[in-house]
mmCIF file of C-alpha atoms and ligand atoms in Angstrom:
data_model
loop_
_atom_site.group_PDB
_atom_site.id
_atom_site.type_symbol
_atom_site.label_atom_id
_atom_site.label_comp_id
_atom_site.label_asym_id
_atom_site.label_seq_id
_atom_site.Cartn_x
_atom_site.Cartn_y
_atom_site.Cartn_z
ATOM 1 C CA MET M 29 -130.656 -17.110 41.847
ATOM 2 C CA SER M 30 -133.995 -18.760 40.989
ATOM 3 C CA GLU M 31 -135.595 -17.601 37.706
ATOM 4 C CA LYS M 32 -139.087 -16.158 37.957
ATOM 5 C CA LYS M 33 -141.664 -18.678 36.738
ATOM 6 C CA PRO M 34 -144.773 -17.816 34.767
ATOM 7 C CA ILE M 35 -148.009 -17.847 36.735
ATOM 8 C CA LEU M 36 -149.810 -18.898 33.579
ATOM 9 C CA GLU M 37 -148.460 -20.739 30.598
ATOM 10 C CA ILE M 38 -150.603 -21.587 27.555
ATOM 11 C CA LYS M 39 -149.259 -24.276 25.250
ATOM 12 C CA GLY M 40 -150.798 -25.337 21.938
ATOM 13 C CA LEU M 41 -154.303 -24.275 23.044
ATOM 14 C CA LYS M 42 -157.052 -25.138 20.530
ATOM 15 C CA LYS M 43 -160.783 -24.680 20.602
ATOM 16 C CA TYR M 44 -162.719 -26.009 17.634
ATOM 17 C CA PHE M 45 -166.503 -25.765 17.358
ATOM 18 C CA PRO M 46 -168.234 -28.437 15.253
ATOM 19 C CA ILE M 47 -170.362 -27.426 12.270
ATOM 20 C CA ASN M 48 -173.480 -29.570 12.157
ATOM 21 C CA THR M 49 -175.538 -29.818 8.987
ATOM 22 C CA GLY M 50 -178.365 -31.800 7.458
ATOM 23 C CA LEU M 51 -181.254 -33.737 8.900
ATOM 24 C CA PHE M 52 -179.023 -35.859 11.115
ATOM 25 C CA ASN M 53 -176.877 -32.990 12.399
ATOM 26 C CA LYS M 54 -173.833 -34.563 10.894
ATOM 27 C CA ILE M 55 -170.518 -32.861 11.693
ATOM 28 C CA THR M 56 -169.246 -31.545 8.385
ATOM 29 C CA GLY M 57 -166.416 -29.317 9.606
ATOM 30 C CA HIS M 58 -165.045 -27.237 12.443
ATOM 31 C CA VAL M 59 -164.693 -23.560 13.239
ATOM 32 C CA ARG M 60 -161.100 -23.253 14.410
ATOM 33 C CA ALA M 61 -161.715 -20.366 16.802
ATOM 34 C CA VAL M 62 -158.415 -20.945 18.653
ATOM 35 C CA ASP M 63 -155.867 -22.906 16.680
ATOM 36 C CA GLY M 64 -152.655 -23.459 18.616
ATOM 37 C CA VAL M 65 -152.090 -20.534 20.954
ATOM 38 C CA ASP M 66 -148.887 -20.234 23.011
ATOM 39 C CA PHE M 67 -147.936 -17.535 25.509
ATOM 40 C CA LYS M 68 -146.743 -17.018 29.065
ATOM 41 C CA VAL M 69 -147.875 -14.569 31.674
ATOM 42 C CA MET M 70 -145.497 -13.586 34.500
ATOM 43 C CA PRO M 71 -146.750 -12.851 38.024
ATOM 44 C CA GLY M 72 -147.860 -9.243 38.424
ATOM 45 C CA GLU M 73 -147.741 -8.313 34.753
ATOM 46 C CA THR M 74 -150.525 -7.182 32.458
ATOM 47 C CA LEU M 75 -150.607 -9.044 29.142
ATOM 48 C CA GLY M 76 -152.754 -7.544 26.431
ATOM 49 C CA ILE M 77 -154.313 -9.797 23.796
ATOM 50 C CA VAL M 78 -155.309 -7.808 20.680
ATOM 51 C CA GLY M 79 -156.727 -8.589 17.284
ATOM 52 C CA GLU M 80 -159.734 -8.019 15.061
ATOM 53 C CA SER M 81 -163.173 -9.221 16.036
ATOM 54 C CA GLY M 82 -163.330 -12.999 15.337
ATOM 55 C CA CYS M 83 -159.620 -13.636 15.810
ATOM 56 C CA GLY M 84 -160.252 -15.921 18.800
ATOM 57 C CA LYS M 85 -159.077 -13.700 21.612
ATOM 58 C CA SER M 86 -162.246 -13.905 23.733
ATOM 59 C CA THR M 87 -162.473 -17.670 23.145
ATOM 60 C CA THR M 88 -158.888 -17.944 24.343
ATOM 61 C CA GLY M 89 -159.819 -16.177 27.582
ATOM 62 C CA ARG M 90 -162.902 -18.297 28.131
ATOM 63 C CA THR M 91 -161.012 -21.504 27.374
ATOM 64 C CA ILE M 92 -158.270 -20.609 29.889
ATOM 65 C CA LEU M 93 -160.944 -20.311 32.550
ATOM 66 C CA ARG M 94 -162.648 -23.519 31.297
ATOM 67 C CA LEU M 95 -165.890 -21.667 30.662
ATOM 68 C CA MET M 96 -165.536 -23.864 27.582
ATOM 69 C CA ASP M 97 -163.423 -26.965 27.416
ATOM 70 C CA PRO M 98 -160.346 -26.822 25.155
ATOM 71 C CA THR M 99 -160.112 -29.138 22.146
ATOM 72 C CA ALA M 100 -156.384 -29.549 22.784
ATOM 73 C CA GLY M 101 -153.469 -27.982 24.615
ATOM 74 C CA GLU M 102 -152.370 -27.098 28.099
ATOM 75 C CA VAL M 103 -153.279 -24.269 30.441
ATOM 76 C CA LEU M 104 -150.671 -24.316 33.199
ATOM 77 C CA PHE M 105 -151.532 -22.263 36.248
ATOM 78 C CA ASN M 106 -148.538 -22.329 38.632
ATOM 79 C CA GLY M 107 -147.534 -25.464 36.778
ATOM 80 C CA LYS M 108 -150.905 -27.226 37.199
ATOM 81 C CA ASP M 109 -152.786 -28.025 33.981
ATOM 82 C CA LEU M 110 -156.294 -26.567 34.295
ATOM 83 C CA ALA M 111 -157.397 -28.417 31.159
ATOM 84 C CA LYS M 112 -157.067 -31.712 33.019
ATOM 85 C CA LEU M 113 -158.906 -30.751 36.220
ATOM 86 C CA SER M 114 -162.277 -32.280 37.085
ATOM 87 C CA LYS M 115 -165.274 -29.930 37.281
ATOM 88 C CA GLU M 116 -165.039 -29.815 41.070
ATOM 89 C CA GLU M 117 -161.266 -29.138 41.042
ATOM 90 C CA MET M 118 -161.805 -26.412 38.490
ATOM 91 C CA ARG M 119 -164.575 -24.849 40.575
ATOM 92 C CA GLN M 120 -162.102 -24.587 43.444
ATOM 93 C CA MET M 121 -159.460 -23.154 41.177
ATOM 94 C CA ARG M 122 -161.793 -20.394 39.882
ATOM 95 C CA LYS M 123 -161.367 -18.327 43.002
ATOM 96 C CA ASP M 124 -157.773 -17.775 41.875
ATOM 97 C CA ILE M 125 -158.654 -16.799 38.294
ATOM 98 C CA GLN M 126 -161.628 -14.541 37.722
ATOM 99 C CA MET M 127 -163.117 -12.879 34.676
ATOM 100 C CA VAL M 128 -164.543 -9.464 34.001
ATOM 101 C CA PHE M 129 -166.914 -9.641 31.062
ATOM 102 C CA GLN M 130 -167.448 -7.332 28.162
ATOM 103 C CA ASP M 131 -171.075 -6.566 28.697
ATOM 104 C CA PRO M 132 -171.873 -5.290 32.170
ATOM 105 C CA TYR M 133 -175.593 -5.257 31.234
ATOM 106 C CA ALA M 134 -175.742 -8.995 30.497
ATOM 107 C CA SER M 135 -173.260 -10.263 33.092
ATOM 108 C CA LEU M 136 -175.151 -9.189 36.199
ATOM 109 C CA ASN M 137 -178.363 -10.968 37.232
ATOM 110 C CA PRO M 138 -181.063 -8.259 36.990
ATOM 111 C CA ARG M 139 -183.218 -9.881 39.677
ATOM 112 C CA LYS M 140 -180.553 -9.774 42.356
ATOM 113 C CA THR M 141 -179.407 -6.852 44.478
ATOM 114 C CA ILE M 142 -175.685 -5.848 44.325
ATOM 115 C CA LYS M 143 -175.349 -7.245 47.839
ATOM 116 C CA GLN M 144 -176.639 -10.682 46.690
ATOM 117 C CA ILE M 145 -174.422 -10.567 43.576
ATOM 118 C CA LEU M 146 -171.324 -9.913 45.675
ATOM 119 C CA LEU M 147 -172.216 -12.326 48.493
ATOM 120 C CA GLU M 148 -172.756 -15.235 46.113
ATOM 121 C CA PRO M 149 -169.118 -16.017 45.232
ATOM 122 C CA LEU M 150 -168.172 -15.868 48.929
ATOM 123 C CA GLU M 151 -170.955 -18.331 49.792
ATOM 124 C CA VAL M 152 -170.173 -20.664 46.892
ATOM 125 C CA HIS M 153 -166.494 -20.853 47.947
ATOM 126 C CA GLY M 154 -167.271 -20.952 51.709
ATOM 127 C CA ILE M 155 -165.255 -17.803 52.392
ATOM 128 C CA GLY M 156 -165.867 -16.011 55.716
ATOM 129 C CA SER M 157 -167.004 -17.748 58.895
ATOM 130 C CA SER M 158 -170.235 -15.834 59.264
ATOM 131 C CA ARG M 159 -172.616 -13.697 57.231
ATOM 132 C CA GLY M 160 -171.370 -10.707 59.176
ATOM 133 C CA GLU M 161 -167.809 -11.398 58.087
ATOM 134 C CA ARG M 162 -168.917 -11.797 54.448
ATOM 135 C CA MET M 163 -170.942 -8.596 54.620
ATOM 136 C CA LYS M 164 -167.881 -6.749 55.906
ATOM 137 C CA ARG M 165 -165.937 -7.914 52.852
ATOM 138 C CA VAL M 166 -168.810 -6.913 50.536
ATOM 139 C CA GLY M 167 -168.876 -3.442 52.137
ATOM 140 C CA GLU M 168 -165.123 -3.024 51.695
ATOM 141 C CA ILE M 169 -165.002 -4.139 48.065
ATOM 142 C CA ILE M 170 -167.867 -1.901 46.913
ATOM 143 C CA GLU M 171 -165.900 1.096 48.194
ATOM 144 C CA VAL M 172 -162.687 -0.154 46.615
ATOM 145 C CA VAL M 173 -164.318 0.073 43.181
ATOM 146 C CA GLY M 174 -165.548 3.603 43.859
ATOM 147 C CA LEU M 175 -169.187 2.922 44.795
ATOM 148 C CA ARG M 176 -170.869 3.301 48.181
ATOM 149 C CA LYS M 177 -172.404 0.922 50.742
ATOM 150 C CA GLU M 178 -175.883 2.407 50.152
ATOM 151 C CA HIS M 179 -175.638 1.094 46.583
ATOM 152 C CA LEU M 180 -175.679 -2.504 47.834
ATOM 153 C CA ASN M 181 -179.489 -2.727 48.155
ATOM 154 C CA ARG M 182 -180.062 -1.595 44.573
ATOM 155 C CA HIS M 183 -180.419 -3.674 41.401
ATOM 156 C CA PRO M 184 -178.145 -3.584 38.300
ATOM 157 C CA HIS M 185 -180.684 -1.556 36.304
ATOM 158 C CA ASP M 186 -180.315 1.354 38.804
ATOM 159 C CA PHE M 187 -176.733 1.921 37.623
ATOM 160 C CA SER M 188 -175.017 3.426 34.586
ATOM 161 C CA GLY M 189 -172.841 1.266 32.295
ATOM 162 C CA GLY M 190 -169.617 2.413 33.968
ATOM 163 C CA GLN M 191 -170.991 1.713 37.449
ATOM 164 C CA ARG M 192 -172.181 -1.748 36.367
ATOM 165 C CA GLN M 193 -168.683 -2.518 35.119
ATOM 166 C CA ARG M 194 -167.356 -1.404 38.530
ATOM 167 C CA ILE M 195 -169.760 -3.922 40.084
ATOM 168 C CA GLY M 196 -168.481 -6.592 37.649
ATOM 169 C CA ILE M 197 -164.916 -5.782 38.755
ATOM 170 C CA ALA M 198 -165.929 -5.919 42.442
ATOM 171 C CA ARG M 199 -167.476 -9.360 41.849
ATOM 172 C CA ALA M 200 -164.231 -10.574 40.278
ATOM 173 C CA LEU M 201 -162.083 -9.094 43.059
ATOM 174 C CA ILE M 202 -164.082 -10.237 46.044
ATOM 175 C CA LEU M 203 -162.471 -13.690 46.034
ATOM 176 C CA LYS M 204 -158.978 -12.109 46.066
ATOM 177 C CA PRO M 205 -157.937 -13.833 42.827
ATOM 178 C CA LYS M 206 -154.354 -13.977 41.611
ATOM 179 C CA VAL M 207 -155.276 -13.557 37.959
ATOM 180 C CA ILE M 208 -158.058 -11.544 36.323
ATOM 181 C CA ILE M 209 -159.014 -12.008 32.663
ATOM 182 C CA ALA M 210 -160.745 -8.852 31.466
ATOM 183 C CA ASP M 211 -162.535 -9.471 28.183
ATOM 184 C CA GLU M 212 -163.133 -6.147 26.350
ATOM 185 C CA PRO M 213 -164.162 -4.606 29.703
ATOM 186 C CA VAL M 214 -164.621 -1.052 28.323
ATOM 187 C CA SER M 215 -165.801 -1.625 24.765
ATOM 188 C CA ALA M 216 -169.516 -1.463 25.719
ATOM 189 C CA LEU M 217 -168.997 1.842 27.600
ATOM 190 C CA ASP M 218 -169.097 5.451 26.475
ATOM 191 C CA VAL M 219 -165.703 6.776 25.513
ATOM 192 C CA SER M 220 -166.039 9.423 28.267
ATOM 193 C CA ILE M 221 -166.061 6.758 31.017
ATOM 194 C CA GLN M 222 -163.719 4.197 29.425
ATOM 195 C CA SER M 223 -160.619 5.857 30.873
ATOM 196 C CA GLN M 224 -162.170 5.931 34.385
ATOM 197 C CA VAL M 225 -162.645 2.164 34.314
ATOM 198 C CA LEU M 226 -159.201 1.606 32.765
ATOM 199 C CA ASN M 227 -157.586 3.724 35.526
ATOM 200 C CA LEU M 228 -159.540 1.797 38.132
ATOM 201 C CA LEU M 229 -158.233 -1.494 36.755
ATOM 202 C CA LYS M 230 -154.698 -0.110 36.676
ATOM 203 C CA ASN M 231 -154.896 1.021 40.318
ATOM 204 C CA LEU M 232 -156.533 -2.189 41.548
ATOM 205 C CA LYS M 233 -153.903 -4.261 39.814
ATOM 206 C CA LYS M 234 -151.243 -2.476 41.784
ATOM 207 C CA GLU M 235 -153.145 -2.465 45.078
ATOM 208 C CA PHE M 236 -154.000 -6.158 44.936
ATOM 209 C CA ASN M 237 -150.809 -7.314 43.184
ATOM 210 C CA LEU M 238 -152.865 -8.878 40.447
ATOM 211 C CA THR M 239 -151.821 -10.489 37.199
ATOM 212 C CA LEU M 240 -154.049 -9.246 34.427
ATOM 213 C CA ILE M 241 -154.908 -10.549 30.973
ATOM 214 C CA PHE M 242 -156.549 -7.733 29.082
ATOM 215 C CA ILE M 243 -158.377 -8.637 25.917
ATOM 216 C CA SER M 244 -159.226 -5.859 23.484
ATOM 217 C CA HIS M 245 -159.574 -5.015 19.789
ATOM 218 C CA ASP M 246 -158.304 -1.519 20.526
ATOM 219 C CA LEU M 247 -154.528 -1.054 20.506
ATOM 220 C CA SER M 248 -154.655 2.356 22.132
ATOM 221 C CA VAL M 249 -156.572 0.893 25.110
ATOM 222 C CA VAL M 250 -154.064 -1.902 25.403
ATOM 223 C CA LYS M 251 -151.184 0.581 25.230
ATOM 224 C CA HIS M 252 -152.607 2.423 28.219
ATOM 225 C CA LEU M 253 -152.656 -0.616 30.479
ATOM 226 C CA CYS M 254 -150.373 -3.430 29.364
ATOM 227 C CA ASP M 255 -146.703 -4.414 29.944
ATOM 228 C CA ARG M 256 -146.607 -6.964 27.108
ATOM 229 C CA ILE M 257 -148.875 -7.497 24.112
ATOM 230 C CA ALA M 258 -149.827 -10.644 22.160
ATOM 231 C CA VAL M 259 -151.274 -9.970 18.702
ATOM 232 C CA MET M 260 -153.735 -12.615 17.487
ATOM 233 C CA TYR M 261 -154.801 -13.363 13.927
ATOM 234 C CA LEU M 262 -157.288 -16.091 12.993
ATOM 235 C CA GLY M 263 -156.883 -18.222 16.118
ATOM 236 C CA ARG M 264 -153.123 -17.845 16.570
ATOM 237 C CA VAL M 265 -150.623 -15.521 18.229
ATOM 238 C CA VAL M 266 -148.540 -13.881 15.449
ATOM 239 C CA GLU M 267 -146.399 -11.628 17.588
ATOM 240 C CA VAL M 268 -145.724 -11.165 21.279
ATOM 241 C CA THR M 269 -143.378 -8.733 22.945
ATOM 242 C CA ASP M 270 -143.229 -5.912 25.452
ATOM 243 C CA LYS M 271 -145.307 -2.826 24.787
ATOM 244 C CA LYS M 272 -142.440 -0.484 23.913
ATOM 245 C CA GLN M 273 -140.937 -2.924 21.395
ATOM 246 C CA LEU M 274 -144.345 -3.584 19.779
ATOM 247 C CA PHE M 275 -145.148 0.067 19.295
ATOM 248 C CA ASN M 276 -141.588 1.102 18.286
ATOM 249 C CA ASN M 277 -140.549 -1.879 16.329
ATOM 250 C CA PRO M 278 -143.510 -3.992 15.158
ATOM 251 C CA SER M 279 -142.258 -6.954 13.200
ATOM 252 C CA HIS M 280 -145.135 -9.068 11.920
ATOM 253 C CA PRO M 281 -146.794 -7.589 8.785
ATOM 254 C CA TYR M 282 -150.214 -7.870 10.474
ATOM 255 C CA THR M 283 -149.002 -5.953 13.582
ATOM 256 C CA LYS M 284 -147.593 -3.267 11.275
ATOM 257 C CA ALA M 285 -150.957 -2.926 9.536
ATOM 258 C CA LEU M 286 -152.834 -2.720 12.867
ATOM 259 C CA LEU M 287 -150.474 -0.116 14.229
ATOM 260 C CA SER M 288 -150.540 1.972 11.077
ATOM 261 C CA ALA M 289 -154.213 2.556 11.713
ATOM 262 C CA VAL M 290 -153.670 3.873 15.275
ATOM 263 C CA LEU M 291 -153.554 7.649 15.682
ATOM 264 C CA VAL M 292 -150.285 8.916 17.080
ATOM 265 C CA ALA M 293 -150.024 11.962 19.380
ATOM 266 C CA ASN M 294 -146.814 13.187 17.756
ATOM 267 C CA PRO M 295 -147.521 14.236 14.131
ATOM 268 C CA LYS M 296 -143.761 13.980 13.306
ATOM 269 C CA ALA M 297 -143.809 10.303 14.186
ATOM 270 C CA LYS M 298 -145.394 9.414 10.885
ATOM 271 C CA ARG M 299 -146.199 5.774 10.141
ATOM 272 C CA GLU M 300 -146.722 4.426 6.686
ATOM 273 C CA ARG M 301 -150.399 3.536 6.373
ATOM 274 C CA VAL M 302 -150.785 -0.194 5.474
ATOM 275 C CA ILE M 303 -154.211 -0.971 3.988
ATOM 276 C CA LEU M 304 -155.095 -4.625 4.336
ATOM 277 C CA GLN M 305 -156.890 -6.193 1.368
ATOM 278 C CA GLY M 306 -160.073 -8.156 2.048
ATOM 279 C CA ASP M 307 -161.693 -9.267 5.303
ATOM 280 C CA LEU M 308 -160.642 -11.654 8.007
ATOM 281 C CA PRO M 309 -161.117 -15.105 6.451
ATOM 282 C CA SER M 310 -163.574 -17.547 8.000
ATOM 283 C CA PRO M 311 -162.047 -19.705 10.786
ATOM 284 C CA ALA M 312 -164.241 -22.509 9.393
ATOM 285 C CA ASN M 313 -162.162 -22.494 6.226
ATOM 286 C CA PRO M 314 -158.825 -20.852 6.995
ATOM 287 C CA PRO M 315 -156.308 -20.228 4.179
ATOM 288 C CA THR M 316 -153.514 -22.750 3.794
ATOM 289 C CA GLY M 317 -149.965 -22.022 5.023
ATOM 290 C CA CYS M 318 -149.702 -18.709 6.817
ATOM 291 C CA THR M 319 -153.363 -17.800 7.317
ATOM 292 C CA PHE M 320 -152.453 -14.147 6.772
ATOM 293 C CA HIS M 321 -151.027 -14.748 3.290
ATOM 294 C CA PRO M 322 -154.089 -13.663 1.199
ATOM 295 C CA ARG M 323 -153.893 -10.227 2.876
ATOM 296 C CA CYS M 324 -150.181 -9.902 3.477
ATOM 297 C CA PRO M 325 -148.425 -7.206 1.383
ATOM 298 C CA VAL M 326 -145.101 -9.105 1.541
ATOM 299 C CA ALA M 327 -146.224 -12.700 1.164
ATOM 300 C CA ASN M 328 -144.141 -15.067 -0.973
ATOM 301 C CA GLU M 329 -144.571 -18.612 -2.294
ATOM 302 C CA ILE M 330 -143.636 -20.480 0.901
ATOM 303 C CA CYS M 331 -146.329 -18.527 2.784
ATOM 304 C CA LYS M 332 -149.065 -20.306 0.765
ATOM 305 C CA THR M 333 -148.065 -23.771 1.829
ATOM 306 C CA LYS M 334 -146.135 -23.707 5.158
ATOM 307 C CA ILE M 335 -147.415 -22.609 8.524
ATOM 308 C CA PRO M 336 -144.877 -20.415 10.302
ATOM 309 C CA THR M 337 -144.336 -21.064 14.008
ATOM 310 C CA LEU M 338 -143.737 -18.551 16.768
ATOM 311 C CA GLN M 339 -139.952 -17.983 17.008
ATOM 312 C CA GLU M 340 -137.870 -15.709 19.221
ATOM 313 C CA ILE M 341 -136.265 -12.983 17.053
ATOM 314 C CA ASP M 342 -134.966 -10.968 19.992
ATOM 315 C CA SER M 343 -134.972 -11.368 23.740
ATOM 316 C CA GLY M 344 -138.628 -11.760 24.735
ATOM 317 C CA HIS M 345 -139.842 -10.884 21.198
ATOM 318 C CA GLN M 346 -141.522 -13.706 19.289
ATOM 319 C CA VAL M 347 -142.920 -13.519 15.769
ATOM 320 C CA SER M 348 -144.628 -16.072 13.571
ATOM 321 C CA CYS M 349 -143.531 -15.182 10.038
ATOM 322 C CA HIS M 350 -141.347 -16.844 7.405
ATOM 323 C CA LEU M 351 -139.543 -13.550 6.783
ATOM 324 C CA PHE M 352 -137.757 -13.964 10.120
ATOM 325 C CA LEU M 353 -136.844 -17.587 9.629
ATOM 326 C CA GLU M 354 -134.453 -17.318 6.697
ATOM 327 C CA GLY M 355 -131.140 -18.868 7.621
ATOM 328 C CA LYS M 356 -132.582 -20.613 10.681
ATOM 329 C CA PRO M 357 -132.358 -24.385 10.973
ATOM 330 C CA LYS M 358 -134.860 -26.265 8.841
ATOM 331 C CA GLY M 359 -137.540 -28.101 10.680
ATOM 332 C CA SER M 360 -138.747 -25.129 12.711
ATOM 333 C CA THR M 361 -141.225 -24.209 9.994
ATOM 334 C CA GLU M 362 -141.852 -27.612 8.538
ATOM 335 C CA GLU M 363 -145.337 -28.055 9.933
ATOM 336 C CA LEU M 364 -147.242 -28.931 6.785
ATOM 337 C CA ILE M 365 -150.962 -28.561 6.586
ATOM 338 C CA GLY M 366 -152.761 -31.686 7.541
HETATM 339 FE FE1 SF4 O 430 -146.758 -12.511 5.378
HETATM 340 FE FE2 SF4 O 430 -145.578 -14.795 4.731
HETATM 341 FE FE3 SF4 O 430 -145.006 -13.582 7.011
HETATM 342 FE FE4 SF4 O 430 -147.406 -14.712 6.677
HETATM 343 S S1 SF4 O 430 -145.399 -15.770 6.743
HETATM 344 S S2 SF4 O 430 -146.967 -12.745 7.553
HETATM 345 S S3 SF4 O 430 -147.739 -14.295 4.544
HETATM 346 S S4 SF4 O 430 -144.616 -12.833 4.947
#
């Protein structure tokens, strides 16, 4: 029996932004927004990426899609490394991986009608043999996202935030992609309409057999939608496992702290509240060793000097923490700070 292969595999992905200072714009350092991210996404699953603002989750999404070029690492889509494709090859590939952006107000061109916005990707990728065929597709997709054909001649400013996000989803779907990366797609919306958009995404994923990467700072939103969850801290994945395991048995101290702040429906299912000290450190000057050590309630000496790597502690459950590596062969955690 052949084993199911990941549709997307991210290996050692890094994205550093140079810091320029002085009269001659000399590079004096780097912001390590994404600093060695690894994860896999299986066909048809929804992977949630969660973490505080500034942890690198959105940059990870954008780097996968080559909206910004990676500094290092591989982005394997069906085994093909997107990081090595030419601009033209990547343009072709984009019809298979689409993005839904956080801000529906900024991501739609205000001067274009919805019809023009939805026709554009079809024209760019030469899909449909005639304008009539393309218009048929546009008419179908607008209804799929819960709007009507008469909306097509209007402009983005004629719509509410929730409707604009539906248009953003329609634009991503119109090319029949295999993967959609949704970057905080409901965080700019009123709470009252967030669940409508989340349910729409859930239904569309099933209907179109999509693979979804859902980026959010909100664990309760991720819980609603995702099969597996990757927790990011300061440019790295610190824990990844399926949703049930993450919520029932969080292992990384950072995940425990995040979860302890989430309200639970059952008051008997009490969680110990973990208050993290201090703020997220700057990715321009990350702490040595485990970057979580200045805030970690159970840090020890080794944490200050050695970077833990992501290790499997249970089937499909990976954690990056020295606490789980005791007794394991030396060498797995020997990556000293350069
Ligand atoms: Fe805490 Fe050390 Fe584990 Fe980092 S490696 S999470 S500092 S115990």
